[in-house]
PDB file of C-alpha atoms in Angstrom:
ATOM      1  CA  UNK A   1      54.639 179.708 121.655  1.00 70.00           C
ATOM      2  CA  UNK A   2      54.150 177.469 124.415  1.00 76.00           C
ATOM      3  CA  UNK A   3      55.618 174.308 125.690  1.00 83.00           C
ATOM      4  CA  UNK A   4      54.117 171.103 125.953  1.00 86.00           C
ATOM      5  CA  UNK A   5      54.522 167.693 126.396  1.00 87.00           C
ATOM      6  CA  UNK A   6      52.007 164.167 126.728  1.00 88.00           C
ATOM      7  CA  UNK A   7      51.665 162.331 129.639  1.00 90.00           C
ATOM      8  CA  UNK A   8      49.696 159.238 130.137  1.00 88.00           C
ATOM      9  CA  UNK A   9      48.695 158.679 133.928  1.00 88.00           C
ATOM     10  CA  UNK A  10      47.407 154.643 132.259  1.00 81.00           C
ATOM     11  CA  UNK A  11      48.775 152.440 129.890  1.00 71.00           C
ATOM     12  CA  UNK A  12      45.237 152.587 128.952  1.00 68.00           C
ATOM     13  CA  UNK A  13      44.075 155.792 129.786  1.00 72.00           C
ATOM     14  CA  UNK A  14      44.197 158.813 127.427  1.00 79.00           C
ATOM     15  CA  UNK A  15      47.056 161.639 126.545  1.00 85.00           C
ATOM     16  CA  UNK A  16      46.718 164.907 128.379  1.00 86.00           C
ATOM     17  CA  UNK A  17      49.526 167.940 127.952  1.00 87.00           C
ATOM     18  CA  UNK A  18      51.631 170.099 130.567  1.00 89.00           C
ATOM     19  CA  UNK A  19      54.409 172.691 130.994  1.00 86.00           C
ATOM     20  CA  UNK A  20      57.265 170.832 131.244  1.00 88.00           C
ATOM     21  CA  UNK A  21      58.912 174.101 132.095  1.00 83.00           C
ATOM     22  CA  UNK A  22      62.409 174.293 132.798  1.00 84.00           C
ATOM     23  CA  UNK A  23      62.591 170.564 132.957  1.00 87.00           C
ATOM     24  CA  UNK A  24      64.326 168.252 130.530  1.00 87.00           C
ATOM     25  CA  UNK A  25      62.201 165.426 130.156  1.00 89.00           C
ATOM     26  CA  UNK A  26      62.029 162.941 127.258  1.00 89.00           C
ATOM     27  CA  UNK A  27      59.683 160.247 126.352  1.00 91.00           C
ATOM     28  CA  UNK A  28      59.612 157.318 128.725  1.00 91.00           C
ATOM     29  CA  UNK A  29      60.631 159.415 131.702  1.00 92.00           C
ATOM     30  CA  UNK A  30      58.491 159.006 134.816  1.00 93.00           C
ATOM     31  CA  UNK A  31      57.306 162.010 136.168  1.00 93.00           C
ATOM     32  CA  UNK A  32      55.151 163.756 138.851  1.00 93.00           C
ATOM     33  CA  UNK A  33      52.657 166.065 137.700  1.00 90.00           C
ATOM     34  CA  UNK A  34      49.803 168.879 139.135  1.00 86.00           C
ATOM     35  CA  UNK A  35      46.056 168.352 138.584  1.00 86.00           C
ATOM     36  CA  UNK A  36      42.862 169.500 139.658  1.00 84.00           C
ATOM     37  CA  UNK A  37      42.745 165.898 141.568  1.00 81.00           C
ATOM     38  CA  UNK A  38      46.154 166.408 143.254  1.00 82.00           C
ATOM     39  CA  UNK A  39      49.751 164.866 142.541  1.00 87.00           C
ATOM     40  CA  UNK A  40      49.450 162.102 140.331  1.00 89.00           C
ATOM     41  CA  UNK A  41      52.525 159.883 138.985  1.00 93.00           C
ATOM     42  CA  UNK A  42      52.819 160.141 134.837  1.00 92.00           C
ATOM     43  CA  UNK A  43      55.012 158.448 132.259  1.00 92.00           C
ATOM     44  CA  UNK A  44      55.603 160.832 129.275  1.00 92.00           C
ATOM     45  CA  UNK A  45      54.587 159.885 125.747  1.00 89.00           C
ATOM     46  CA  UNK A  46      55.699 162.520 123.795  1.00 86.00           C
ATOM     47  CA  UNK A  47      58.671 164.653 123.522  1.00 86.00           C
ATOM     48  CA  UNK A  48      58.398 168.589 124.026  1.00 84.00           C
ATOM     49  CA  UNK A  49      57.090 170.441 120.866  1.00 83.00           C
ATOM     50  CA  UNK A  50      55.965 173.997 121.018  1.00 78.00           C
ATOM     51  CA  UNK A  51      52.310 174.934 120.210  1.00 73.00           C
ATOM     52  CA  UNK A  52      50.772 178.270 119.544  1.00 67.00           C
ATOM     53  CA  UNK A  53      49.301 179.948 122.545  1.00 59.00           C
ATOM     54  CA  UNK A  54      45.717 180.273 120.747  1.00 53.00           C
ATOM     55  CA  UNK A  55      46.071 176.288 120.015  1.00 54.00           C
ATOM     56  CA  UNK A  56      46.361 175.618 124.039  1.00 60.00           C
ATOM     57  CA  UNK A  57      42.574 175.729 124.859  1.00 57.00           C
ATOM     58  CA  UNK A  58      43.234 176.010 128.513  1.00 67.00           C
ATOM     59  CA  UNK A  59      45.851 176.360 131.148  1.00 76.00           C
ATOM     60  CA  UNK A  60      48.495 173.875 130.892  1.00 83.00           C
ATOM     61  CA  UNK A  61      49.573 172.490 134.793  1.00 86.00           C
ATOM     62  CA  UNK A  62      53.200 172.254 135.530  1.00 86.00           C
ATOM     63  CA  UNK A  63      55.065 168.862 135.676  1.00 90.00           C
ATOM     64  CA  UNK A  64      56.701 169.386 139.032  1.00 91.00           C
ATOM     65  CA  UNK A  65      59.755 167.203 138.568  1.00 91.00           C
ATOM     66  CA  UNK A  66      61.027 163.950 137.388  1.00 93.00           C
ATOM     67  CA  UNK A  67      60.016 160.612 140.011  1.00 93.00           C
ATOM     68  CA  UNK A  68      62.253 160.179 142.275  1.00 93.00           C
ATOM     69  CA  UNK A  69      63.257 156.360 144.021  1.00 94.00           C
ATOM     70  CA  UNK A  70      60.795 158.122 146.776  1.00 95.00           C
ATOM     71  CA  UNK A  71      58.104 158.616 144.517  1.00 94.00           C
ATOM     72  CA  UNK A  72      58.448 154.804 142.988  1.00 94.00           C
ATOM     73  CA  UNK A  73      59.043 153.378 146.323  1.00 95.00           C
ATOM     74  CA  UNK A  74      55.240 155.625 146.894  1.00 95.00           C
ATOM     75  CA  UNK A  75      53.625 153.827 143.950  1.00 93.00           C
ATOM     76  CA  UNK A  76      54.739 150.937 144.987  1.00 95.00           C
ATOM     77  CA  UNK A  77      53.073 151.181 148.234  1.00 95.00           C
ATOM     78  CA  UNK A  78      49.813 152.236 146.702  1.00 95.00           C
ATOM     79  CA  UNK A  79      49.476 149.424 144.758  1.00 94.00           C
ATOM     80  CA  UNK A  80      49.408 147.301 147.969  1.00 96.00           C
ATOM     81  CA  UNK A  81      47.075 149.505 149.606  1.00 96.00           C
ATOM     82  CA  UNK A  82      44.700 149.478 145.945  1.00 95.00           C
ATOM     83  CA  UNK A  83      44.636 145.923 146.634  1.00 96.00           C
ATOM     84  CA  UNK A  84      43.593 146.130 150.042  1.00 96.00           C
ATOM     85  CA  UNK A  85      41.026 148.627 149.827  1.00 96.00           C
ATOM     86  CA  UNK A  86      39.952 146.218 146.432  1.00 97.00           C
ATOM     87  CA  UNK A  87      39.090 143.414 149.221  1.00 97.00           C
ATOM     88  CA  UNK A  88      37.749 145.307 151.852  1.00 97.00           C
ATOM     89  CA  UNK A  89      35.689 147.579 149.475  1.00 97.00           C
ATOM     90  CA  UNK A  90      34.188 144.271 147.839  1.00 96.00           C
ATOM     91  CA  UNK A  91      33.947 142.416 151.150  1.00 96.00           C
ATOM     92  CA  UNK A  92      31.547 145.433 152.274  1.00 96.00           C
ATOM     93  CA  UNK A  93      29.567 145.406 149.035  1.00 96.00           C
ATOM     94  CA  UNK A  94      28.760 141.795 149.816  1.00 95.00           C
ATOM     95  CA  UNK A  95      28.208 141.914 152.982  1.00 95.00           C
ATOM     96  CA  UNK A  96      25.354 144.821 152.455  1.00 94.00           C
ATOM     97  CA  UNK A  97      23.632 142.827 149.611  1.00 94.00           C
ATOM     98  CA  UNK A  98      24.413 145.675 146.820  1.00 95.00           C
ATOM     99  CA  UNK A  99      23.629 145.192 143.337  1.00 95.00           C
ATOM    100  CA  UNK A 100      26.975 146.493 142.072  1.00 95.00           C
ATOM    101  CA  UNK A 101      30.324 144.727 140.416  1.00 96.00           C
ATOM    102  CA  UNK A 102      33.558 146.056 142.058  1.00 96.00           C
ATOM    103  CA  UNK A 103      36.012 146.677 139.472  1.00 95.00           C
ATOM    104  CA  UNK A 104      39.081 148.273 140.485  1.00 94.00           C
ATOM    105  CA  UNK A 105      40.538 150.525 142.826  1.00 95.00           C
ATOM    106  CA  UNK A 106      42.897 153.785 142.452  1.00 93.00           C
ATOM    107  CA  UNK A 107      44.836 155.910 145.104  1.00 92.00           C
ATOM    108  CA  UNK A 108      45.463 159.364 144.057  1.00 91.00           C
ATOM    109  CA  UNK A 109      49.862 159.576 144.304  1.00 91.00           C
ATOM    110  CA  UNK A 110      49.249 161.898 147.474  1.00 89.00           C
ATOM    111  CA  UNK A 111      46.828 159.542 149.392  1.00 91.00           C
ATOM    112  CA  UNK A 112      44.334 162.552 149.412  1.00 90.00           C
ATOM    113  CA  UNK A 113      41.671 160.243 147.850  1.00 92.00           C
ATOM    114  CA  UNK A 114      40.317 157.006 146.683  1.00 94.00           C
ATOM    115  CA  UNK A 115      38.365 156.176 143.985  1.00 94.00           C
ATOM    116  CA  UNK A 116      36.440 152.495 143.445  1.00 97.00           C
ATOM    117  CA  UNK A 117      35.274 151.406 139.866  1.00 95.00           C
ATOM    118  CA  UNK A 118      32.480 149.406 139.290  1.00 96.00           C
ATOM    119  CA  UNK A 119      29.338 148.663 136.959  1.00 95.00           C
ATOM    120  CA  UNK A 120      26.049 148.148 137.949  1.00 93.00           C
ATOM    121  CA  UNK A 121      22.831 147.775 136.217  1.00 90.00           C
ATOM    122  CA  UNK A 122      20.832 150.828 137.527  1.00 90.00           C
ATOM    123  CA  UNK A 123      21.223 153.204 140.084  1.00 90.00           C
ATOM    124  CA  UNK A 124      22.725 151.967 143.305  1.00 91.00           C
ATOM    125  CA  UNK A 125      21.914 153.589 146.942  1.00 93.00           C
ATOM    126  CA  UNK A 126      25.803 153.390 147.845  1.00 94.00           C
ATOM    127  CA  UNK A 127      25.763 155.633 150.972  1.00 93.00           C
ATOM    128  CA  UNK A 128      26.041 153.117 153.737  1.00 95.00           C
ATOM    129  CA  UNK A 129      29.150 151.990 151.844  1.00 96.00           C
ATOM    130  CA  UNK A 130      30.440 155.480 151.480  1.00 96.00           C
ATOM    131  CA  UNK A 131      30.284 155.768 155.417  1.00 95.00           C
ATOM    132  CA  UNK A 132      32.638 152.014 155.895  1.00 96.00           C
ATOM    133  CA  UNK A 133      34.927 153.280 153.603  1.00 96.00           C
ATOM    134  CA  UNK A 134      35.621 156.854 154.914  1.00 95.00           C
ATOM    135  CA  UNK A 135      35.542 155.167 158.486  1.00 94.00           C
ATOM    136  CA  UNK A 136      37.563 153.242 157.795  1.00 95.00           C
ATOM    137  CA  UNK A 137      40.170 154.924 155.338  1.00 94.00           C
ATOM    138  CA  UNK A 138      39.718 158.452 156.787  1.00 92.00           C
ATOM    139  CA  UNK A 139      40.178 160.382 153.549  1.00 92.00           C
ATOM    140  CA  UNK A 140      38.405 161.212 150.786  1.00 93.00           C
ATOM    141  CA  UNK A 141      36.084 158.428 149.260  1.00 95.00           C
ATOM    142  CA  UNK A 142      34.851 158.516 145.393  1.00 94.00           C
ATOM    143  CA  UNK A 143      32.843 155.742 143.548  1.00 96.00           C
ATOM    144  CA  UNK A 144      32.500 156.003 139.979  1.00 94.00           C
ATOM    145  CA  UNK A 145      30.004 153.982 137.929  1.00 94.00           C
ATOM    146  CA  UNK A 146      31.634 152.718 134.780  1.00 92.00           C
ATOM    147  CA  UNK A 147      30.422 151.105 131.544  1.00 89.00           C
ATOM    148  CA  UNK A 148      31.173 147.887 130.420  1.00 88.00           C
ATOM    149  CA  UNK A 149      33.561 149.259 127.439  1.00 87.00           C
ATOM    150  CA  UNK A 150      35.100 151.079 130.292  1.00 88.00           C
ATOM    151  CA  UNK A 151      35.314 147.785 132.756  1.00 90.00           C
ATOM    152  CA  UNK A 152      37.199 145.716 129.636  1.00 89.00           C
ATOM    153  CA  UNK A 153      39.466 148.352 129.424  1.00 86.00           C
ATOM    154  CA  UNK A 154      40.964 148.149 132.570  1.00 86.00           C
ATOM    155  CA  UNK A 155      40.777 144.598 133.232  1.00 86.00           C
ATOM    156  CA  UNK A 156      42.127 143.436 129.680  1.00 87.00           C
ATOM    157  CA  UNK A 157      42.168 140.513 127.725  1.00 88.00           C
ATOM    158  CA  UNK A 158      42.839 138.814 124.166  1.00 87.00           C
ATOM    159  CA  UNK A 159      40.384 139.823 121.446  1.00 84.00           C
ATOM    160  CA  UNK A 160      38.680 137.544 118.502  1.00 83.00           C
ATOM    161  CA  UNK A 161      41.807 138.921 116.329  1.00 83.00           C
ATOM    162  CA  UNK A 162      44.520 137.350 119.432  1.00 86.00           C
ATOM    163  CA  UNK A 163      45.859 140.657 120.429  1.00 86.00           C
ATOM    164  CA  UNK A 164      45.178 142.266 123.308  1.00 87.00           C
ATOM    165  CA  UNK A 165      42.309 144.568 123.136  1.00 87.00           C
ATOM    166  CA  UNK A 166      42.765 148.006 121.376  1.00 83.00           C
ATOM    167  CA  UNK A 167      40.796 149.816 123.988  1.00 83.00           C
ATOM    168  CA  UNK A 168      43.728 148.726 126.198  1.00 81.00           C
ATOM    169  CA  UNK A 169      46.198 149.424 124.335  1.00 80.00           C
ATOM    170  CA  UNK A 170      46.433 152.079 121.057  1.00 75.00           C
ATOM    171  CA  UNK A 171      43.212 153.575 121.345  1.00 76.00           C
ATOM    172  CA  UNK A 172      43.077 156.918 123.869  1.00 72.00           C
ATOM    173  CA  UNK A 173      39.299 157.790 123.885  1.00 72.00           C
ATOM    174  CA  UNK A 174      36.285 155.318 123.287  1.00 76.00           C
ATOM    175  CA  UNK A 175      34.594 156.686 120.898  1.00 76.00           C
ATOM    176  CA  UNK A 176      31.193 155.844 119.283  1.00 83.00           C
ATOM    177  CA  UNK A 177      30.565 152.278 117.043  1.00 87.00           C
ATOM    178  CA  UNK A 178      27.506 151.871 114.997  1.00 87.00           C
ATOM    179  CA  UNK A 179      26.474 148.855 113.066  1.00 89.00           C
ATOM    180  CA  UNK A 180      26.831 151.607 109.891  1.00 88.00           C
ATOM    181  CA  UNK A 181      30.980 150.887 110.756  1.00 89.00           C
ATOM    182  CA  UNK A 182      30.663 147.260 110.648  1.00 88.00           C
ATOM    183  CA  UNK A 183      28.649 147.533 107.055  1.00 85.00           C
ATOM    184  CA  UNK A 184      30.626 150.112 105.659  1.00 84.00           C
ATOM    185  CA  UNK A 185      33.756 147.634 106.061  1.00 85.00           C
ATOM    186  CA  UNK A 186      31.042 144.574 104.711  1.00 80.00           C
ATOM    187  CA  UNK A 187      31.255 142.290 107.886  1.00 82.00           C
ATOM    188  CA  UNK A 188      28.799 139.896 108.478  1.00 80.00           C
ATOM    189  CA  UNK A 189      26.531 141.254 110.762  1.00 84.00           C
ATOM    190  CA  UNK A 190      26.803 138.799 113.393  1.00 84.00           C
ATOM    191  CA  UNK A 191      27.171 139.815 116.880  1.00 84.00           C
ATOM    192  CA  UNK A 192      29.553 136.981 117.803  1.00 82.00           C
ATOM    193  CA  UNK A 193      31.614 138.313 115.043  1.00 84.00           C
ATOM    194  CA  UNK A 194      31.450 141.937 115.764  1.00 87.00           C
ATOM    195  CA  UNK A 195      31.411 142.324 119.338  1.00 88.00           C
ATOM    196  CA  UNK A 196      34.090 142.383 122.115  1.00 87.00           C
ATOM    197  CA  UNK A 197      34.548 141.554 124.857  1.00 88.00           C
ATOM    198  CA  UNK A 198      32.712 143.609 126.564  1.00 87.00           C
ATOM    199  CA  UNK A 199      29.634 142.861 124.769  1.00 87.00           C
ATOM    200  CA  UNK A 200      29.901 146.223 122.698  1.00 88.00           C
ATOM    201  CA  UNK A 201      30.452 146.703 119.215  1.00 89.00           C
ATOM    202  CA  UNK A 202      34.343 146.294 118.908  1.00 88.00           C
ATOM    203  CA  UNK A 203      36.254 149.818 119.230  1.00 85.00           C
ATOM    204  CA  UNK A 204      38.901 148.929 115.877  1.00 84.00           C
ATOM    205  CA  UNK A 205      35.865 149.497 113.814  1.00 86.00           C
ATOM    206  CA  UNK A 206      35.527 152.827 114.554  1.00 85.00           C
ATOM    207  CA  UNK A 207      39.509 153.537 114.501  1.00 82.00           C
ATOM    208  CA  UNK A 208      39.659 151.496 111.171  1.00 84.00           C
ATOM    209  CA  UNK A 209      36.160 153.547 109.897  1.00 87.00           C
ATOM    210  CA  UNK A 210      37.402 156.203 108.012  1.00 87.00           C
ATOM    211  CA  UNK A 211      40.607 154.269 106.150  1.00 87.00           C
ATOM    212  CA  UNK A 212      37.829 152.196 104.928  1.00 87.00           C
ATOM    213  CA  UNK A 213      35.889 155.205 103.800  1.00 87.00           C
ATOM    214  CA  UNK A 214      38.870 156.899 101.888  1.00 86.00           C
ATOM    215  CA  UNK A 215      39.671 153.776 100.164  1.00 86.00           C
ATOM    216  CA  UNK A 216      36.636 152.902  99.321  1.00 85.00           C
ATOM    217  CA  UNK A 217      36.032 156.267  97.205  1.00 85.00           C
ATOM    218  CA  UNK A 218      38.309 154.751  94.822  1.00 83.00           C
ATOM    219  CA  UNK A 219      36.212 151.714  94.337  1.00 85.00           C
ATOM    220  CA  UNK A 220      33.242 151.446  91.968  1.00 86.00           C
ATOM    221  CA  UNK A 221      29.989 150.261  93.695  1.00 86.00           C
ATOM    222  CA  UNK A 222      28.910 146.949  93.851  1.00 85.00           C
ATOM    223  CA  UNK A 223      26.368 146.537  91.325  1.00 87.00           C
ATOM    224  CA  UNK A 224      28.232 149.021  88.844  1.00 88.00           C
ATOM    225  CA  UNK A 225      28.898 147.846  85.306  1.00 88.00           C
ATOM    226  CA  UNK A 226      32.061 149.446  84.159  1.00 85.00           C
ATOM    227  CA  UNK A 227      35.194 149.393  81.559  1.00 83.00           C
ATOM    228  CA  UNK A 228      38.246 147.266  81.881  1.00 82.00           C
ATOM    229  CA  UNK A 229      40.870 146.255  79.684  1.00 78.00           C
ATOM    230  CA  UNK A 230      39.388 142.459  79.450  1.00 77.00           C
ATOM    231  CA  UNK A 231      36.104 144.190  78.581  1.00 82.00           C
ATOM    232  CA  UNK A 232      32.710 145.245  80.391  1.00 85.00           C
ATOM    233  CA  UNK A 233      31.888 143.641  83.319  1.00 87.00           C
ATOM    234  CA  UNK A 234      29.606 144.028  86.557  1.00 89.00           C
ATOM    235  CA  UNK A 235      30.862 144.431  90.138  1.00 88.00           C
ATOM    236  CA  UNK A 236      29.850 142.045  92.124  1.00 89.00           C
ATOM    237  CA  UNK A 237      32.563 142.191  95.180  1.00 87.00           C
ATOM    238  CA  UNK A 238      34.868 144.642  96.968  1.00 86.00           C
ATOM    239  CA  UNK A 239      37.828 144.014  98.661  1.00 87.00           C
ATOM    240  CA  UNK A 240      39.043 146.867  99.874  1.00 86.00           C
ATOM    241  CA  UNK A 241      42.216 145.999 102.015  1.00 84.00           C
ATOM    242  CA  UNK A 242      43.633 144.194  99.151  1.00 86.00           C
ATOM    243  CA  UNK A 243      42.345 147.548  96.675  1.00 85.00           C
ATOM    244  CA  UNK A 244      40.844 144.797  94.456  1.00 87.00           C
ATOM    245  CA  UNK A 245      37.176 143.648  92.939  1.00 86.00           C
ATOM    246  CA  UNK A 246      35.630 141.102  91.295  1.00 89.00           C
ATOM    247  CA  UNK A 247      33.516 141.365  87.816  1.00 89.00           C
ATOM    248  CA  UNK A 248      31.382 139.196  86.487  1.00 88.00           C
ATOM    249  CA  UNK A 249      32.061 139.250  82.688  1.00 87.00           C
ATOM    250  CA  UNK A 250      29.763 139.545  79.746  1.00 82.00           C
ATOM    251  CA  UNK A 251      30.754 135.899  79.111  1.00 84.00           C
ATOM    252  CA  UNK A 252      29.845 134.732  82.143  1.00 82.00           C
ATOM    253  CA  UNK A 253      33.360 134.401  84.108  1.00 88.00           C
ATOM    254  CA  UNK A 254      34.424 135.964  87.589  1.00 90.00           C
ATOM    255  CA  UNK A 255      37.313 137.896  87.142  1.00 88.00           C
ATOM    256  CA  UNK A 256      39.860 139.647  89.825  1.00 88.00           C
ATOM    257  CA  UNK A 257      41.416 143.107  89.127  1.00 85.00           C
ATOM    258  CA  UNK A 258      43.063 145.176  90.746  1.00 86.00           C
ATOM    259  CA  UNK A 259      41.514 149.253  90.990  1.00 83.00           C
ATOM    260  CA  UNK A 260      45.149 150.443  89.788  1.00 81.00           C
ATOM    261  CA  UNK A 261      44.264 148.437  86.557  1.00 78.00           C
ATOM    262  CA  UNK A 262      41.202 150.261  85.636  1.00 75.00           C
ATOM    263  CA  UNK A 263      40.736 153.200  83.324  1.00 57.00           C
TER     264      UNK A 263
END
């Protein structure tokens, strides 16, 4: 059995596992972990568990220690120089004409390497920009093309429903929305209604998709003519969150019931 434990490197950014080793760390403690990329400052999001060895699909990396008031005092500072590499990264971009949309910036904890964010609509000949940045930075220089699901997760904001956006906040991965979610849960297929704000499909109907689908196997179809205890009557509406539907009656009348009420 091995160790493990979450760590999230993002508020919005996804779960991955170490060795926590000897260390005693709980959830909420800020630590200091080893990746392929270098050190890189965590929080941890889960508390140890064991898992069996054939369950951990690949090496784990060690979490080197808790953060120290060194290592804070470190983030801190790379914040600041994030921001400044932010304005001098998007001063350059404008001042060569390119057809690209800075987004954010990120300093691995070590200050090995930097890495700029930012959408564009097709391929962008970046290499000029490359050569400013490691001139002027001196270390190791990465720009990553992002989509816009991806750009509205980092920069936030308030969805349709008034909460901050889920890709921001619950959801770890982005995974794939079709139109198929929006039907199966019968929105109205407008895109004003069922987009983000990124544009995209919104991600909560993929993370609500499959609640809908269990609950709805409990349902009769719309359209179905079945047996109640007021007599026969035709479905003519689901509503699933509340587990209810509406018949229309032999006589005519609409009429509410609830699935736990049918035989």
């Amino acid at each position: 059995m091995a160790k493990v434990v979450g760590v999230k490197f993002k508020r919005e950014g996804k779960v991955y596992y170490f060795d926590p080793g000897e260390l005693a760390v709980k959830k909420g403690d800020a630590v200091i972990c080893e990746t392929e990329q270098g050190l890189v400052f965590g929080q941890v999001v889960s508390e140890i568990r064991e898992a069996a060895d054939e369950a951990v699909t690949e090496t784990l990396k060690p979490i080197l220690r808790k953060a120290t008031e060194d290592d804070l005092q470190i983030l801190k500072e790379n914040q600041v120089l994030e921001q400044k590499a932010y304005e001098f990264c998007r001063e350059r971009i404008k001042s060569r004409a390119l057809p690209m949309k800075l987004v954010a910036t990120e300093y691995l904890f070590d200050r090995t390497k930097i890495i700029f964010y930012f959408t564009a609509e097709n391929r962008v000949d970046f290499r000029e920009l490359v050569k400013d940045l490691v001139q002027q930075y001196r270390t190791r220089i990465e720009l990553r093309q992002i989509g816009a699901r991806q750009e509205t997760r980092i920069l936030k904001g308030l969805g349709i429903c008034g909460r901050e956006v889920c890709c921001a906040t619950l959801l770890q991965n982005l995974d794939r929305v079709s139109v198929k979610m929006a039907k199966e849960q019968n929105m109205a297929l407008n895109p004003e209604k069922i987009s983000g704000l990124c544009g995209r499909l919104m991600c909560c109907l993929a993370y609500e998709y499959e609640t809908y689908q269990e609950l709805k196997k409990r349902m009769p179809k719309c359209g179905k003519v079945i047996t109640t205890p007021a007599g026969q009557g035709k479905v003519i509406r689901q509503d699933v969150l509340k587990e209810e539907i509406a018949l229309e009656m032999e006589d005519g009348n609409i009429k509410t019931i609830k699935i736990e009420e049918l035989v």
